[in-house]
């Protein structure tokens, strides 16, 4: 590839010929021939790019929105000094701060440069072509080679509720799961302790009290090894953006929070993802690796803009998870879809299991509906449409509640904590 210096070497004699206007054609031919010889000599004098080794350094995975470091290690195997430029064909959604660098590299030496990346979307991002150019000593010609430097980066779902979940797990860890313990509801014996004012008299252990100078009560805890199953809708209704992120991203945050808390308490949790068909199933488990398996099952999901197949998903879930469970269905509460698709399929689960429907409410719609002042006709129509939308949503919630399902309709950022709190409440009350 010719460089700017080569263009300059051609332009300067041309300008001189335009001014001098030589009559002998051999002068022009001689100058052009000299330029060609210089370019050819510079080409062969430039080290071949195959003598330059490039290694890409990057983390195996990042969380959506998390900032990471991407680096390149360039080694000169050509045996002599060379000026090198390296360009990497990175995905635009990785938002790399740089993908190109040019530098001089001595023989048998190495050079390292890097960039920061902050992915805009989740998924697997395979790396590929790296273009290497070496510059000749006369700076007239570059030799170029494009090669594949393999590797891939996994961008996992965002988990903004992590800190809130850690807070909820800290209490069970320190006090023996007392956060989910209430009087009269636990079924697993935990320990004997001294009677305190306010304790249920029915919990007094009279045999132990007879051997002690003070009253002793039995303390129970909520059962472990119960089953929770998250059903993640990834269809058309979950593609809409709420609070700066698609609904499905809020749902994924809640699934991760529910998984982390449930496994820490000792319950088994599984996952089924679906849209117009079932996309993946994670068997229920309470092992430490379950969080990673759930994350792996979600991060490659692409939203399908078809109607979700609730009946297919619920039938598959009921067949796969036979033990009585808490099924948490993450979807949206569009009245027409609830009436036409969700409600007819719901008895498949409610006959045997406890069902919780979780959705994200758009705060902008609530704000428009509650506005008391309108500056124009457009704002009046928008407010009326918002009121109608909220009324439709409330009707959908009422119809779902009438079937025995529990509905959580939260603002963005609150879905994960609201779902986990409701799960802990149901567990404490012995509903599972």
Coordinates of C-alpha atoms in Angstrom, one line a residue:
X1 CA 0.0 0.0 0.0
X2 CA 1.5 3.4 -1.0
X3 CA 1.8 6.0 1.8
X4 CA 1.5 9.8 1.8
X5 CA 5.3 10.0 1.3
X6 CA 4.9 8.1 -2.0
X7 CA 2.2 10.5 -3.1
X8 CA 4.5 13.4 -2.2
X9 CA 7.4 11.9 -4.2
X10 CA 5.2 11.7 -7.2
X11 CA 3.6 15.2 -6.9
X12 CA 6.9 17.1 -6.5
X13 CA 8.4 16.1 -9.8
X14 CA 5.1 16.5 -11.5
X15 CA 5.0 20.1 -10.3
X16 CA 8.6 20.7 -11.4
X17 CA 7.8 19.3 -14.9
X18 CA 4.7 21.5 -15.1
X19 CA 6.9 24.6 -14.5
X20 CA 10.0 23.6 -16.5
X21 CA 8.1 21.9 -19.4
X22 CA 10.9 19.6 -20.5
X23 CA 11.0 18.7 -24.2
X24 CA 12.8 15.4 -23.9
X25 CA 10.4 12.6 -22.9
X26 CA 13.2 10.4 -21.6
X27 CA 13.7 12.8 -18.7
X28 CA 10.1 12.2 -17.5
X29 CA 10.5 8.5 -18.1
X30 CA 13.7 8.4 -16.1
X31 CA 12.2 10.2 -13.1
X32 CA 9.1 8.0 -13.1
X33 CA 11.3 4.9 -13.4
X34 CA 13.4 6.1 -10.4
X35 CA 10.2 6.6 -8.4
X36 CA 9.0 3.1 -9.3
X37 CA 12.4 1.6 -8.4
X38 CA 12.4 3.4 -5.1
X39 CA 8.9 2.1 -4.3
X40 CA 9.7 -1.4 -5.3
X41 CA 12.9 -1.3 -3.2
X42 CA 11.1 0.1 -0.3
X43 CA 8.5 -2.7 -0.6
X44 CA 11.2 -5.5 -0.4
X45 CA 13.1 -3.7 2.3
X46 CA 10.0 -3.6 4.5
X47 CA 9.8 -6.6 6.9
X48 CA 7.0 -9.0 6.0
X49 CA 4.0 -8.8 8.4
X50 CA 4.2 -12.5 9.1
X51 CA 7.2 -11.7 11.3
X52 CA 5.0 -9.7 13.6
X53 CA 3.1 -11.7 16.2
X54 CA -0.1 -10.3 17.8
X55 CA -1.8 -11.7 20.9
X56 CA -5.1 -10.3 22.1
X57 CA -5.7 -10.2 25.9
X58 CA -9.2 -9.8 27.3
X59 CA -11.4 -11.1 30.1
X60 CA -13.5 -14.2 29.5
X61 CA -16.7 -12.4 30.4
X62 CA -18.1 -9.0 31.4
X63 CA -21.4 -7.9 32.7
X64 CA -23.5 -5.7 30.5
X65 CA -22.5 -2.1 31.2
X66 CA -19.4 -3.1 33.1
X67 CA -16.1 -1.6 32.0
X68 CA -13.3 -3.9 31.1
X69 CA -9.8 -3.9 29.7
X70 CA -8.7 -5.2 26.3
X71 CA -5.0 -5.4 25.4
X72 CA -2.7 -6.4 22.5
X73 CA 0.8 -7.8 22.9
X74 CA 2.8 -7.3 19.7
X75 CA 6.1 -9.1 19.3
X76 CA 8.7 -8.5 16.5
X77 CA 10.0 -11.8 15.1
X78 CA 11.3 -10.2 11.9
X79 CA 14.9 -9.9 13.1
X80 CA 15.2 -6.2 12.6
X81 CA 13.6 -3.0 13.7
X82 CA 10.4 -2.1 12.0
X83 CA 7.6 0.5 12.3
X84 CA 4.3 -1.4 12.8
X85 CA 0.6 -0.5 12.8
X86 CA -2.0 -2.8 14.2
X87 CA -5.8 -2.5 13.7
X88 CA -8.4 -4.8 15.2
X89 CA -11.9 -5.3 13.8
X90 CA -13.9 -4.9 17.0
X91 CA -17.7 -5.0 17.4
X92 CA -19.0 -1.4 17.6
X93 CA -21.3 -2.3 20.5
X94 CA -18.2 -3.0 22.6
X95 CA -17.5 0.7 22.6
X96 CA -13.7 0.3 22.6
X97 CA -11.7 3.4 23.3
X98 CA -9.2 2.5 20.6
X99 CA -8.7 -0.3 18.1
X100 CA -5.6 1.0 16.3
X101 CA -2.0 1.8 17.2
X102 CA 1.2 2.6 15.3
X103 CA 4.7 2.4 16.9
X104 CA 8.3 1.5 16.3
X105 CA 9.5 -1.9 17.4
X106 CA 13.1 -3.0 17.8
X107 CA 14.2 -6.5 16.8
X108 CA 13.1 -9.3 19.1
X109 CA 11.2 -6.8 21.3
X110 CA 7.6 -6.5 22.3
X111 CA 5.1 -3.7 22.7
X112 CA 1.8 -3.7 24.6
X113 CA -1.1 -1.3 24.2
X114 CA -4.7 -1.4 25.4
X115 CA -8.2 0.0 25.4
X116 CA -11.2 0.1 27.6
X117 CA -14.5 -1.5 26.5
X118 CA -18.0 -1.0 27.9
X119 CA -20.5 -3.3 26.1
X120 CA -23.9 -1.9 25.1
X121 CA -25.6 -5.3 24.7
X122 CA -25.3 -8.8 26.0
X123 CA -24.3 -11.9 24.0
X124 CA -21.2 -13.6 22.7
X125 CA -18.8 -11.4 20.7
X126 CA -16.3 -13.4 18.6
X127 CA -13.1 -11.7 17.8
X128 CA -11.6 -12.1 14.3
X129 CA -9.5 -10.1 11.9
X130 CA -6.4 -8.2 12.9
X131 CA -4.7 -6.1 10.2
X132 CA -0.9 -5.7 10.5
X133 CA 1.1 -3.2 8.4
X134 CA 4.9 -2.8 8.3
X135 CA 6.5 0.4 6.9
X136 CA 9.5 0.4 4.6
X137 CA 12.7 2.4 5.4
X138 CA 11.8 5.0 2.8
X139 CA 8.3 5.3 4.2
X140 CA 6.9 5.0 0.7
X141 CA 5.2 1.6 0.9
X142 CA 3.4 -0.4 3.6
X143 CA 3.2 -4.2 3.5
X144 CA -0.2 -5.4 4.9
X145 CA -1.5 -8.7 6.1
X146 CA -4.9 -9.5 7.7
X147 CA -5.1 -12.6 9.9
X148 CA -7.5 -14.1 12.3
X149 CA -6.7 -13.9 16.0
X150 CA -9.5 -16.1 17.5
X151 CA -11.3 -15.6 20.8
X152 CA -14.7 -14.5 22.1
X153 CA -16.0 -12.3 24.9
X154 CA -19.2 -13.2 26.8
X155 CA -21.3 -10.2 27.8
X156 CA -23.6 -11.4 30.6
X157 CA -26.9 -9.9 31.7
X158 CA -26.7 -6.8 34.0
X159 CA -27.2 -7.5 37.7
X160 CA -27.9 -4.1 39.3
X161 CA -29.7 -5.6 42.2
X162 CA -26.7 -7.5 43.4
X163 CA -26.1 -5.3 46.5
X164 CA -29.7 -5.6 47.5
X165 CA -29.6 -9.4 47.2
X166 CA -26.4 -9.5 49.3
X167 CA -28.2 -7.6 52.0
X168 CA -31.1 -10.1 52.0
X169 CA -28.7 -13.0 52.1
X170 CA -26.6 -11.6 55.0
X171 CA -29.3 -11.9 57.6
X172 CA -30.0 -15.6 56.8
X173 CA -26.3 -16.3 56.9
X174 CA -25.8 -14.7 60.3
X175 CA -28.9 -15.8 62.1
X176 CA -29.8 -19.2 60.7
X177 CA -32.5 -18.0 58.2
X178 CA -34.5 -16.1 60.8
X179 CA -35.5 -13.6 58.1
X180 CA -37.9 -16.2 56.8
X181 CA -39.0 -17.5 60.1
X182 CA -42.4 -16.6 61.7
X183 CA -44.3 -18.1 64.6
X184 CA -46.3 -21.1 63.8
X185 CA -45.3 -21.5 60.2
X186 CA -41.9 -23.3 60.2
X187 CA -41.9 -27.1 59.9
X188 CA -38.2 -27.9 60.3
X189 CA -36.9 -28.0 63.9
X190 CA -33.9 -25.7 64.4
X191 CA -33.0 -25.4 68.0
X192 CA -34.1 -25.1 71.7
X193 CA -33.8 -21.7 73.4
X194 CA -34.9 -19.8 76.5
X195 CA -38.5 -18.5 76.4
X196 CA -38.8 -14.8 75.7
X197 CA -41.8 -12.5 76.2
X198 CA -44.0 -12.7 73.0
X199 CA -43.2 -16.3 72.2
X200 CA -46.1 -18.6 71.3
X201 CA -46.9 -20.7 74.4
X202 CA -47.6 -23.6 72.1
X203 CA -43.9 -23.7 71.3
X204 CA -42.9 -24.5 74.9
X205 CA -41.0 -27.8 75.1
X206 CA -42.3 -29.2 78.4
X207 CA -39.9 -32.0 78.6
X208 CA -36.9 -29.7 78.2
X209 CA -38.5 -27.2 80.6
X210 CA -38.8 -29.9 83.3
X211 CA -35.1 -30.3 83.3
X212 CA -34.3 -26.6 83.4
X213 CA -35.0 -23.8 85.9
X214 CA -36.6 -21.8 83.1
X215 CA -39.0 -22.2 80.3
X216 CA -37.6 -23.6 77.0
X217 CA -39.2 -23.2 73.6
X218 CA -38.8 -25.0 70.3
X219 CA -37.6 -22.8 67.4
X220 CA -38.5 -23.8 63.9
X221 CA -37.3 -22.5 60.6
X222 CA -38.8 -22.4 57.1
X223 CA -38.3 -25.6 55.1
X224 CA -35.3 -26.0 52.9
X225 CA -35.0 -27.9 49.6
X226 CA -38.3 -26.4 48.3
X227 CA -38.6 -25.7 44.6
X228 CA -38.7 -22.4 42.7
X229 CA -38.9 -22.2 38.9
X230 CA -38.4 -19.0 36.9
X231 CA -40.2 -18.8 33.6
X232 CA -38.7 -16.1 31.5
X233 CA -40.8 -14.7 28.6
X234 CA -38.5 -13.4 25.8
X235 CA -41.3 -12.7 23.3
X236 CA -42.6 -9.5 21.7
X237 CA -44.1 -8.0 24.9
X238 CA -40.7 -8.1 26.6
X239 CA -38.8 -6.1 24.0
X240 CA -40.3 -2.7 25.0
X241 CA -37.9 -0.3 26.8
X242 CA -38.8 0.7 30.3
X243 CA -36.4 2.8 32.5
X244 CA -33.7 2.8 29.8
X245 CA -33.6 -1.0 29.3
X246 CA -35.8 -3.6 27.7
X247 CA -38.3 -5.3 30.0
X248 CA -36.5 -8.6 29.5
X249 CA -33.3 -7.1 31.0
X250 CA -35.2 -6.1 34.2
X251 CA -36.6 -9.7 34.3
X252 CA -33.1 -11.2 33.9
X253 CA -31.9 -9.1 36.9
X254 CA -34.8 -10.4 38.9
X255 CA -34.1 -14.0 37.9
X256 CA -30.4 -13.6 39.0
X257 CA -31.5 -12.1 42.3
X258 CA -34.0 -14.9 42.9
X259 CA -31.4 -17.5 42.0
X260 CA -28.8 -16.1 44.4
X261 CA -31.1 -15.8 47.4
X262 CA -32.9 -19.1 46.9
X263 CA -29.7 -21.2 46.5
X264 CA -28.2 -19.4 49.6
X265 CA -31.3 -20.3 51.7
X266 CA -31.1 -23.9 50.5
X267 CA -34.0 -24.0 48.0
X268 CA -33.8 -25.6 44.6
X269 CA -34.3 -23.2 41.7
X270 CA -34.7 -23.9 38.0
X271 CA -35.2 -21.8 34.8
X272 CA -37.2 -22.2 31.6
X273 CA -36.8 -19.6 28.9
X274 CA -39.4 -19.2 26.1
X275 CA -40.8 -17.1 23.3
X276 CA -42.8 -18.7 20.5
X277 CA -41.2 -21.9 21.7
X278 CA -39.2 -23.2 24.6
X279 CA -35.6 -22.1 24.3
X280 CA -33.8 -23.6 27.2
X281 CA -34.3 -25.4 30.5
X282 CA -32.0 -25.4 33.6
X283 CA -32.9 -28.2 36.0
X284 CA -33.6 -27.2 39.6
X285 CA -30.6 -27.2 41.9
X286 CA -29.3 -25.4 45.0
X287 CA -25.6 -25.9 44.2
X288 CA -23.1 -23.1 44.0
X289 CA -22.8 -23.5 40.3
X290 CA -26.5 -22.9 39.7
X291 CA -26.1 -19.1 39.4
X292 CA -23.5 -19.6 36.6
X293 CA -25.8 -22.1 34.8
X294 CA -28.8 -19.7 35.0
X295 CA -26.6 -16.8 33.7
X296 CA -25.3 -19.0 30.8
X297 CA -28.9 -19.9 29.8
X298 CA -29.9 -16.3 29.5
X299 CA -27.1 -14.2 28.1
X300 CA -27.4 -15.6 24.5
X301 CA -31.1 -15.0 24.3
X302 CA -32.2 -12.8 21.4
X303 CA -35.7 -11.3 21.6
X304 CA -38.2 -12.9 19.2
X305 CA -40.9 -10.5 17.9
X306 CA -43.6 -13.2 17.9
X307 CA -46.3 -13.8 20.4
X308 CA -45.2 -15.9 23.3
X309 CA -46.4 -19.6 23.5
X310 CA -47.5 -19.6 27.1
X311 CA -49.4 -22.9 26.8
X312 CA -46.4 -24.7 25.4
X313 CA -44.1 -23.2 28.0
X314 CA -46.4 -24.0 30.9
X315 CA -47.0 -27.6 29.7
X316 CA -43.3 -28.2 29.3
X317 CA -42.6 -26.7 32.7
X318 CA -45.3 -28.7 34.5
X319 CA -44.0 -31.9 32.9
X320 CA -40.3 -31.1 33.7
X321 CA -40.8 -29.8 37.2
X322 CA -43.3 -32.2 38.8
X323 CA -42.7 -31.4 42.4
X324 CA -44.9 -28.7 43.9
X325 CA -43.1 -25.4 43.2
X326 CA -43.3 -21.7 43.2
X327 CA -43.5 -20.8 39.5
X328 CA -42.4 -17.2 38.9
X329 CA -43.5 -16.0 35.4
X330 CA -41.7 -13.0 34.1
X331 CA -43.8 -11.3 31.4
X332 CA -45.8 -8.2 30.8
X333 CA -49.4 -7.4 31.7
X334 CA -51.0 -6.4 28.4
X335 CA -54.7 -7.1 28.9
X336 CA -55.4 -8.5 25.4
X337 CA -52.5 -11.0 25.7
X338 CA -53.3 -11.8 29.3
X339 CA -56.9 -12.6 28.3
X340 CA -56.2 -14.4 25.0
X341 CA -53.0 -16.3 25.8
X342 CA -51.9 -16.2 29.4
X343 CA -55.2 -16.9 31.3
X344 CA -56.1 -20.0 29.2
X345 CA -52.7 -21.5 29.8
X346 CA -52.5 -20.6 33.5
X347 CA -54.5 -23.6 35.0
X348 CA -51.8 -25.9 33.7
X349 CA -49.7 -24.5 36.6
X350 CA -52.2 -23.3 39.2
X351 CA -53.8 -26.8 39.6
X352 CA -50.7 -28.0 41.4
X353 CA -48.3 -25.2 41.9
X354 CA -48.2 -21.7 43.4
X355 CA -47.8 -19.1 40.6
X356 CA -46.4 -15.6 40.8
X357 CA -46.6 -13.2 37.8
X358 CA -43.9 -10.6 37.7
X359 CA -43.9 -7.5 35.5
X360 CA -42.4 -4.1 35.1
X361 CA -44.6 -1.0 35.2
X362 CA -43.7 2.0 33.0
X363 CA -43.2 5.0 35.4
X364 CA -43.7 7.4 32.5
X365 CA -47.2 6.2 31.9
X366 CA -48.0 6.6 35.6
X367 CA -46.6 10.1 35.6
X368 CA -48.6 11.1 32.5
X369 CA -51.8 9.6 34.0
X370 CA -51.3 11.6 37.2
X371 CA -50.6 14.9 35.5
X372 CA -53.0 17.6 36.6
X373 CA -51.9 20.3 34.2
X374 CA -51.9 20.0 30.4
X375 CA -50.3 22.6 28.2
X376 CA -51.9 21.5 25.0
X377 CA -54.2 19.1 23.2
X378 CA -51.4 16.6 22.7
X379 CA -50.6 16.4 26.4
X380 CA -54.4 16.0 27.2
X381 CA -54.6 13.0 24.7
X382 CA -51.4 11.5 26.1
X383 CA -52.8 11.7 29.7
X384 CA -56.1 10.1 28.7
X385 CA -54.2 7.3 26.9
X386 CA -52.1 6.8 29.9
X387 CA -55.1 6.5 32.2
X388 CA -56.7 4.0 29.8
X389 CA -53.5 2.0 29.7
X390 CA -53.3 1.8 33.5
X391 CA -56.9 0.8 33.8
X392 CA -56.3 -1.9 31.3
X393 CA -53.3 -3.1 33.3
X394 CA -55.3 -3.1 36.5
X395 CA -58.0 -5.2 34.9
X396 CA -55.4 -7.7 33.7
X397 CA -54.0 -7.9 37.3
X398 CA -57.5 -8.5 38.7
X399 CA -58.2 -11.3 36.2
X400 CA -54.9 -13.0 37.1
X401 CA -55.5 -12.7 40.8
X402 CA -58.9 -14.2 40.4
X403 CA -57.3 -17.4 39.2
X404 CA -55.2 -17.6 42.4
X405 CA -52.0 -16.2 40.9
X406 CA -50.0 -13.7 42.8
X407 CA -49.1 -10.6 40.8
X408 CA -46.1 -8.3 41.4
X409 CA -46.1 -5.2 39.2
X410 CA -43.0 -3.1 40.0
X411 CA -41.3 0.0 38.8
X412 CA -37.9 -0.3 37.0
X413 CA -35.2 -1.1 39.5
X414 CA -37.6 -2.6 42.0
X415 CA -38.7 -5.8 40.3
X416 CA -35.9 -8.0 41.7
X417 CA -36.3 -6.9 45.3
X418 CA -40.1 -7.1 45.1
X419 CA -40.0 -10.6 43.7
X420 CA -37.5 -11.8 46.2
X421 CA -39.3 -10.2 49.1
X422 CA -42.6 -11.8 48.0
X423 CA -40.8 -15.2 47.7
X424 CA -39.4 -14.9 51.2
X425 CA -42.9 -13.8 52.5
X426 CA -44.5 -16.8 50.9
X427 CA -41.9 -19.1 52.3
X428 CA -42.3 -17.7 55.8
X429 CA -46.0 -18.2 55.7
X430 CA -45.6 -21.8 54.6
X431 CA -47.3 -21.3 51.2
X432 CA -44.7 -23.3 49.3

